[in-house]
Coordinates of C-alpha atoms and ligand atoms in Angstrom, one line a residue:
M188 CA 13.2 6.1 -14.0
S189 CA 9.7 4.3 -14.9
G190 CA 6.6 5.0 -12.6
P191 CA 6.3 7.8 -9.9
E192 CA 9.4 8.9 -8.2
R193 CA 7.2 9.7 -5.1
V194 CA 4.5 7.5 -3.6
T195 CA 2.3 7.8 -0.7
V196 CA 2.0 4.6 1.5
A197 CA -0.7 4.1 3.9
M198 CA -1.2 1.3 6.1
T199 CA -4.6 0.6 7.9
G200 CA -6.0 -2.1 10.4
A201 CA -6.6 -5.0 8.0
S202 CA -4.6 -7.9 8.4
G203 CA -1.7 -7.9 6.2
A204 CA 1.2 -5.6 7.8
P205 CA 3.6 -7.7 5.8
Y206 CA 2.2 -6.4 2.7
G207 CA 2.8 -2.6 3.7
L208 CA 6.4 -3.3 5.2
R209 CA 7.7 -5.3 1.9
L210 CA 6.1 -2.6 -0.5
L211 CA 8.1 0.1 1.5
D212 CA 11.4 -2.1 1.5
C213 CA 11.1 -2.6 -2.3
L214 CA 9.9 1.5 -2.9
V215 CA 13.4 2.1 -1.1
R216 CA 15.5 -0.2 -2.9
E217 CA 14.1 1.5 -6.4
D218 CA 15.0 5.0 -5.0
R219 CA 11.3 6.2 -4.5
E220 CA 10.2 8.8 -2.0
V221 CA 7.6 7.3 0.4
H222 CA 5.3 9.5 2.1
F223 CA 4.1 6.9 4.8
L224 CA 1.1 7.0 7.0
I225 CA -0.4 4.4 9.5
S226 CA -3.3 4.5 11.5
K227 CA -3.7 3.3 15.1
A228 CA -5.3 0.1 14.3
A229 CA -2.7 -0.8 11.6
Q230 CA 0.2 -0.3 14.2
L231 CA -1.7 -2.6 16.7
V232 CA -2.2 -5.2 13.5
M233 CA 1.7 -4.9 13.1
A234 CA 2.5 -5.8 16.6
T235 CA 0.3 -8.6 16.2
E236 CA 1.3 -10.1 13.0
T237 CA 5.2 -8.9 12.7
D238 CA 8.4 -8.8 14.9
V239 CA 8.2 -5.0 13.9
R240 CA 7.5 -2.6 16.7
L241 CA 7.0 0.8 15.7
P242 CA 7.6 3.7 17.8
P243 CA 4.2 5.7 18.2
K244 CA 5.2 9.2 17.2
A245 CA 5.8 10.3 13.8
M246 CA 9.6 11.5 13.8
M247 CA 10.8 8.6 15.6
M248 CA 9.1 6.3 13.1
Q249 CA 10.6 8.0 10.7
A250 CA 13.8 7.4 12.1
F251 CA 13.1 3.8 12.8
L252 CA 11.9 2.9 9.3
T253 CA 14.8 4.8 7.7
E254 CA 17.2 2.3 9.4
Y255 CA 14.9 -0.7 9.0
T256 CA 14.7 -0.3 5.1
G257 CA 18.1 1.2 4.8
A258 CA 16.7 4.2 3.2
S259 CA 18.7 7.2 2.7
A260 CA 18.2 10.6 4.8
G261 CA 14.8 12.0 4.0
Q262 CA 13.8 9.3 1.8
I263 CA 10.9 8.1 3.9
R264 CA 8.6 10.9 5.6
V265 CA 6.2 10.0 7.9
Y266 CA 3.2 12.1 9.1
G267 CA 0.7 11.8 11.9
R268 CA -2.8 11.2 11.6
D269 CA -3.7 14.8 11.8
D270 CA -0.9 16.5 10.1
W271 CA -2.9 18.8 7.9
M272 CA 0.0 20.8 6.6
S273 CA 2.0 17.6 5.1
P274 CA 2.4 17.5 1.4
V275 CA 0.0 14.6 1.1
A276 CA -3.2 16.9 2.4
S277 CA -3.2 19.0 -0.7
G278 CA -3.2 18.4 -4.3
S279 CA -0.2 20.7 -5.0
G280 CA 2.0 19.0 -2.8
S281 CA 1.0 15.3 -3.0
P282 CA 2.6 12.4 -4.8
S283 CA 1.0 11.2 -8.0
A284 CA 0.4 7.7 -6.7
M285 CA -0.9 6.4 -3.5
V286 CA -1.4 2.8 -2.2
V287 CA -3.5 1.7 1.0
V288 CA -1.9 -1.5 2.1
P289 CA -3.7 -3.4 3.6
C290 CA -6.9 -1.6 3.8
S291 CA -9.3 -2.2 6.2
T292 CA -13.0 -1.9 5.4
G293 CA -13.6 1.1 7.8
S294 CA -10.8 2.9 5.8
L295 CA -12.5 1.9 2.6
S296 CA -15.7 3.0 3.5
A297 CA -14.5 6.4 4.8
I298 CA -12.5 6.8 1.4
A299 CA -15.7 5.8 -0.4
T300 CA -17.5 8.6 1.1
G301 CA -15.0 11.1 1.2
A302 CA -14.8 11.4 5.0
C303 CA -11.4 13.0 5.7
N304 CA -11.4 12.4 9.1
N305 CA -7.7 11.9 9.4
L306 CA -4.9 12.3 7.0
I307 CA -4.9 8.8 5.4
E308 CA -8.5 9.7 4.4
R309 CA -7.7 13.1 3.1
A310 CA -4.5 11.8 1.3
A311 CA -6.9 9.4 -0.7
D312 CA -9.6 12.0 -1.4
V313 CA -6.9 14.1 -2.7
T314 CA -5.6 11.3 -5.0
L315 CA -9.2 10.7 -6.3
K316 CA -9.9 14.5 -6.8
E317 CA -6.6 15.1 -8.6
R318 CA -7.5 11.8 -10.7
R319 CA -4.2 10.2 -9.7
Q320 CA -3.4 6.6 -8.9
L321 CA -5.1 5.3 -6.1
I322 CA -4.4 1.6 -5.5
L323 CA -6.5 0.0 -2.5
V324 CA -5.4 -3.5 -1.0
P325 CA -8.5 -4.6 1.0
R326 CA -8.6 -7.9 3.1
E327 CA -11.4 -9.3 4.5
A328 CA -13.5 -12.5 4.5
P329 CA -16.1 -12.9 3.7
F330 CA -16.8 -9.4 2.1
S331 CA -20.6 -7.9 2.8
S332 CA -22.7 -6.1 0.4
I333 CA -21.3 -2.7 2.0
H334 CA -17.7 -3.9 1.3
L335 CA -18.7 -4.9 -2.1
E336 CA -20.5 -1.5 -2.7
N337 CA -17.7 0.6 -1.7
M338 CA -15.3 -1.2 -3.8
L339 CA -17.5 -0.8 -6.9
K340 CA -18.2 2.8 -6.1
L341 CA -14.2 3.3 -5.7
S342 CA -13.4 1.4 -8.8
N343 CA -16.2 3.5 -11.1
M344 CA -14.4 6.7 -9.6
G345 CA -11.0 5.2 -10.7
A346 CA -9.3 3.6 -8.0
I347 CA -7.9 0.2 -8.2
I348 CA -9.1 -2.6 -6.1
L349 CA -6.2 -4.9 -5.5
P350 CA -7.3 -7.6 -3.1
A351 CA -4.9 -9.1 -0.9
S352 CA -5.3 -12.8 -2.6
P353 CA -2.2 -14.3 -3.7
G354 CA -2.2 -16.7 -6.4
F355 CA -0.4 -20.0 -6.4
Y356 CA 0.5 -20.5 -9.9
H357 CA 4.0 -19.5 -9.1
Q358 CA 4.4 -22.3 -6.7
P359 CA 5.0 -20.5 -3.6
Q360 CA 7.3 -22.2 -1.1
T361 CA 7.3 -19.8 1.6
I362 CA 5.2 -16.8 3.2
D363 CA 7.4 -14.1 1.8
D364 CA 6.5 -15.8 -1.8
L365 CA 2.8 -15.0 -0.8
V366 CA 3.6 -11.6 0.2
D367 CA 5.6 -10.8 -2.9
F368 CA 3.1 -12.1 -5.2
V369 CA 0.9 -9.6 -3.9
V370 CA 3.5 -6.7 -3.7
A371 CA 4.8 -7.5 -7.1
R372 CA 1.2 -6.6 -8.5
I373 CA 1.1 -3.5 -6.9
L374 CA 4.6 -2.6 -8.3
N375 CA 3.5 -3.8 -11.6
L376 CA 0.6 -1.1 -11.7
L377 CA 2.9 1.6 -10.4
N378 CA 5.2 0.4 -13.5
I379 CA 7.9 0.3 -11.4
P380 CA 10.8 -2.7 -11.8
Q381 CA 10.4 -5.6 -9.5
D382 CA 11.9 -9.0 -9.8
M383 CA 9.7 -11.1 -7.3
L384 CA 7.3 -12.6 -10.0
P385 CA 7.7 -12.6 -13.9
R386 CA 5.0 -10.9 -15.7
W387 CA 2.7 -13.6 -17.2
G388 CA 4.2 -15.0 -20.5
E389 CA 7.4 -13.4 -19.8
H390 CA 9.3 -16.4 -20.4
H391 CA 7.0 -18.2 -22.9
I392 CA 8.6 -19.3 -25.7
G393 CA 5.8 -19.0 -28.8
G394 CA 3.6 -21.8 -30.4
D395 CA 0.6 -23.1 -29.5
E396 CA 1.2 -27.1 -29.9
Ligands
FMN636 C1 -5.6 -8.3 14.7 C2 -6.2 -7.7 14.0 C3 -6.8 -8.0 12.5 C4 -8.0 -7.1 11.8 N1 -8.0 -7.7 10.7 C5 -8.8 -7.2 9.9 C6 -9.0 -7.4 8.5 O1 -8.4 -8.4 8.0 N2 -9.9 -6.5 7.7 C7 -10.4 -5.3 8.2 O2 -11.0 -4.7 7.3 N3 -10.3 -5.2 9.5 C8 -9.6 -5.7 10.5 N4 -9.3 -5.5 11.8 C9 -10.1 -4.5 12.2 C10 -9.6 -3.1 12.0 O3 -8.5 -2.9 12.5 C11 -10.7 -1.9 12.7 O4 -12.0 -2.2 11.7 C12 -10.3 -0.6 12.5 O5 -11.3 0.3 13.1 C13 -9.9 -0.2 11.1 O6 -9.1 1.3 11.4 P1 -8.4 2.1 10.4 O7 -9.2 1.9 9.2 O8 -8.3 3.4 10.8 O9 -7.1 1.4 10.4 C14 -8.3 -6.2 12.4 C15 -8.0 -5.8 13.8 C16 -7.2 -6.4 14.5 C17 -6.7 -6.0 15.9

């Protein structure tokens, strides 16, 4: 199996709930164990942007997402915002990769300062301190100097900033195509197989004339 067997996925309250849901779906299909965290604001955004209505409590959310994605029992684990006893709260138990998708500018700032005021911030802090893979998918327009400084700071610490800005060179026909563009880039970084977007040059037959 290429890429991490266990991945932490955190959804925060930036626009872009479909990215997080699609990533969850892809990770389940690739047989990964997913540790799932979601902020209150992200639940509001999800209800605004999609037809998915997550139940509020972690255990019910876990059952819902397991059925929604067709995951096997125990494949998706959902933790509440103050569940400090969960594996993601500690370097000895947390997965080797974490994706915050979408990443609000508020969570970006909290992660950049090591605030650890909720489990999402703590899990990201753990990922950074353990020098593991942290992928942040911010969405805001325009970015202020504060946002840009936080992104630079995190990038210098080893986090990967992957903005939710799909390209158009694959000639997307649907919104799903645009979502898949971003999710495919996340999966490429994780080294997890995906067939949504060919890697650049994959179908290129040599020659420069
Ligand atoms: C419908 C909706 C869309 C939002 N879009 C964004 C956005 O694109 N980027 C962003 O940084 N915040 C956005 N926000 C604001 C965040 O949700 C808000 O700052 C919140 O405090 C973030 O909290 P969290 O980081 O704990 O999820 C949006 C809020 C709502 C309700």
